[in-house]
CSV table of C-alpha atoms in Angstrom, one decimal:
chain,number,residue,atom,x,y,z
D,1,MET,CA,13.5,1.1,-4.6
D,2,THR,CA,12.1,-0.2,-1.3
D,3,ASN,CA,8.8,-2.1,-0.9
D,4,ASP,CA,7.3,0.9,0.8
D,5,GLU,CA,8.4,3.3,-2.0
D,6,GLN,CA,6.8,0.9,-4.5
D,7,ALA,CA,3.6,0.7,-2.5
D,8,ILE,CA,3.4,4.5,-2.3
D,9,ARG,CA,3.9,4.8,-6.0
D,10,GLU,CA,1.1,2.3,-6.5
D,11,VAL,CA,-1.2,4.4,-4.3
D,12,ILE,CA,-0.6,7.3,-6.6
D,13,GLU,CA,-1.2,5.3,-9.7
D,14,THR,CA,-4.4,3.8,-8.3
D,15,TRP,CA,-5.6,7.3,-7.3
D,16,MET,CA,-5.0,8.6,-10.8
D,17,ALA,CA,-6.6,5.6,-12.5
D,18,ALA,CA,-9.6,5.7,-10.2
D,19,SER,CA,-10.1,9.4,-10.8
D,20,ARG,CA,-10.1,8.7,-14.6
D,21,ARG,CA,-12.8,6.1,-14.1
D,22,GLY,CA,-14.8,8.3,-11.7
D,23,ASP,CA,-14.4,5.6,-9.0
D,24,VAL,CA,-14.9,7.7,-5.9
D,25,ALA,CA,-15.1,4.7,-3.6
D,26,THR,CA,-11.6,3.6,-4.5
D,27,VAL,CA,-10.2,7.1,-4.1
D,28,LEU,CA,-11.8,7.4,-0.7
D,29,GLY,CA,-10.3,4.0,0.3
D,30,LEU,CA,-6.8,5.5,-0.3
D,31,MET,CA,-7.3,8.1,2.4
D,32,THR,CA,-7.0,8.0,6.2
D,33,GLU,CA,-10.2,8.7,8.1
D,34,ASP,CA,-8.6,11.9,9.4
D,35,VAL,CA,-7.2,13.1,6.1
D,36,VAL,CA,-6.9,16.9,5.6
D,37,PHE,CA,-6.7,18.7,2.2
D,38,MET,CA,-5.4,22.2,1.7
D,39,VAL,CA,-6.2,24.0,-1.5
D,40,PRO,CA,-5.9,27.7,-2.3
D,41,GLY,CA,-9.0,29.9,-1.6
D,42,GLN,CA,-10.7,27.7,1.0
D,43,PRO,CA,-10.2,26.4,4.5
D,44,PRO,CA,-8.8,22.9,5.0
D,45,PHE,CA,-11.3,20.1,4.6
D,46,GLY,CA,-11.6,16.3,5.2
D,47,LYS,CA,-12.8,13.1,3.8
D,48,GLU,CA,-16.5,13.8,4.1
D,49,ALA,CA,-16.2,17.2,2.2
D,50,PHE,CA,-14.0,15.5,-0.4
D,51,ALA,CA,-16.7,12.8,-0.9
D,52,ALA,CA,-19.4,15.4,-1.2
D,53,VAL,CA,-17.5,17.4,-3.8
D,54,SER,CA,-16.6,14.2,-5.7
D,55,GLU,CA,-20.3,13.2,-5.9
D,56,GLY,CA,-21.0,16.5,-7.5
D,57,MET,CA,-18.4,15.9,-10.1
D,58,LYS,CA,-19.7,12.5,-11.4
D,59,ASP,CA,-20.6,14.0,-14.9
D,60,LEU,CA,-17.0,15.3,-15.4
D,61,HIS,CA,-14.2,13.5,-17.2
D,62,ILE,CA,-10.9,13.8,-15.3
D,63,ASP,CA,-7.6,12.8,-16.8
D,64,GLY,CA,-4.2,13.6,-15.7
D,65,ARG,CA,-0.6,12.7,-15.0
D,66,SER,CA,1.3,12.8,-11.7
D,67,GLU,CA,5.1,13.0,-11.7
D,68,ILE,CA,6.7,12.1,-8.4
D,69,LEU,CA,9.6,14.5,-7.9
D,70,GLU,CA,10.6,13.5,-4.4
D,71,LEU,CA,9.6,10.6,-2.1
D,72,GLU,CA,10.9,9.9,1.4
D,73,VAL,CA,9.8,7.2,3.7
D,74,LEU,CA,10.3,7.8,7.5
D,75,GLY,CA,9.1,4.7,9.3
D,76,ASP,CA,5.3,4.6,9.1
D,77,TRP,CA,5.1,8.1,7.6
D,78,ALA,CA,6.2,9.3,4.2
D,79,TYR,CA,6.1,12.5,2.2
D,80,LEU,CA,6.1,13.1,-1.5
D,81,ARG,CA,6.3,16.1,-3.7
D,82,THR,CA,4.6,15.8,-7.1
D,83,HIS,CA,3.8,17.8,-10.2
D,84,LEU,CA,0.3,17.2,-11.5
D,85,ASN,CA,-1.2,18.0,-14.9
D,86,ILE,CA,-5.0,17.5,-14.9
D,87,THR,CA,-7.7,18.1,-17.5
D,88,VAL,CA,-11.3,18.3,-16.5
D,89,THR,CA,-14.0,18.1,-19.2
D,90,ARG,CA,-17.7,18.8,-18.6
D,91,PRO,CA,-20.1,17.1,-21.0
D,92,GLY,CA,-20.4,19.3,-24.0
D,93,GLY,CA,-17.9,21.8,-22.5
D,94,PRO,CA,-14.3,22.7,-23.3
D,95,PRO,CA,-11.5,21.0,-21.3
D,96,VAL,CA,-10.0,22.9,-18.4
D,97,HIS,CA,-6.3,22.3,-17.8
D,98,ARG,CA,-4.8,22.7,-14.3
D,99,SER,CA,-1.3,22.0,-13.2
D,100,GLY,CA,1.0,22.6,-10.2
D,101,PHE,CA,2.7,21.1,-7.3
D,102,THR,CA,1.5,19.1,-4.3
D,103,LEU,CA,3.0,18.1,-1.0
D,104,THR,CA,1.5,15.0,0.4
D,105,ILE,CA,2.0,13.1,3.6
D,106,LEU,CA,1.1,9.4,3.8
D,107,ARG,CA,0.7,7.1,6.7
D,108,LYS,CA,1.1,3.3,6.9
D,109,GLU,CA,-1.8,2.1,8.8
D,110,ALA,CA,-2.4,-1.0,11.0
D,111,ASP,CA,-3.4,-3.1,8.0
D,112,GLY,CA,0.0,-2.3,6.3
D,113,ARG,CA,-1.5,-0.2,3.6
D,114,TRP,CA,-0.2,3.4,2.8
D,115,ARG,CA,-2.9,6.0,2.8
D,116,LEU,CA,-3.0,9.7,2.1
D,117,ALA,CA,-3.1,11.7,5.4
D,118,ARG,CA,-2.4,15.3,4.4
D,119,ASP,CA,-2.3,17.0,1.0
D,120,ALA,CA,-1.4,20.6,0.0
D,121,ASN,CA,-2.5,21.1,-3.5
D,122,LEU,CA,-1.3,24.1,-5.5
D,123,LEU,CA,-2.9,23.5,-8.8
D,124,ALA,CA,-3.8,26.5,-10.9
D,125,SER,CA,-5.5,27.0,-14.2
D,126,ASP,CA,-3.3,26.8,-17.3
D,127,SER,CA,-5.3,29.5,-19.2
């Protein structure tokens, strides 16, 4: 495994751990300023909208697992395909399970850190 591949895996691990802790600031720091998210049922959105949605989810407990199925580094760009299993629990509410695949593009920025630049997330309810 190359240093870049290891660094990208660490980005994903950090993202998942920060999500479990509700640490929005850390998650936002793992994104480029021009990040674009694509999810079913809504138009693409960026970092500001992600932050606003995350602030509205502070009372939720999020837990999950990300399995990297494919990871390719191409210079200062990389893509990865993952399978996610996520459980979201509202205080006093039943857990909601979602799973599915993502296709993510990362960019190595001037500071040498890999950050998420584009993400297509196809999670669906497991009900």
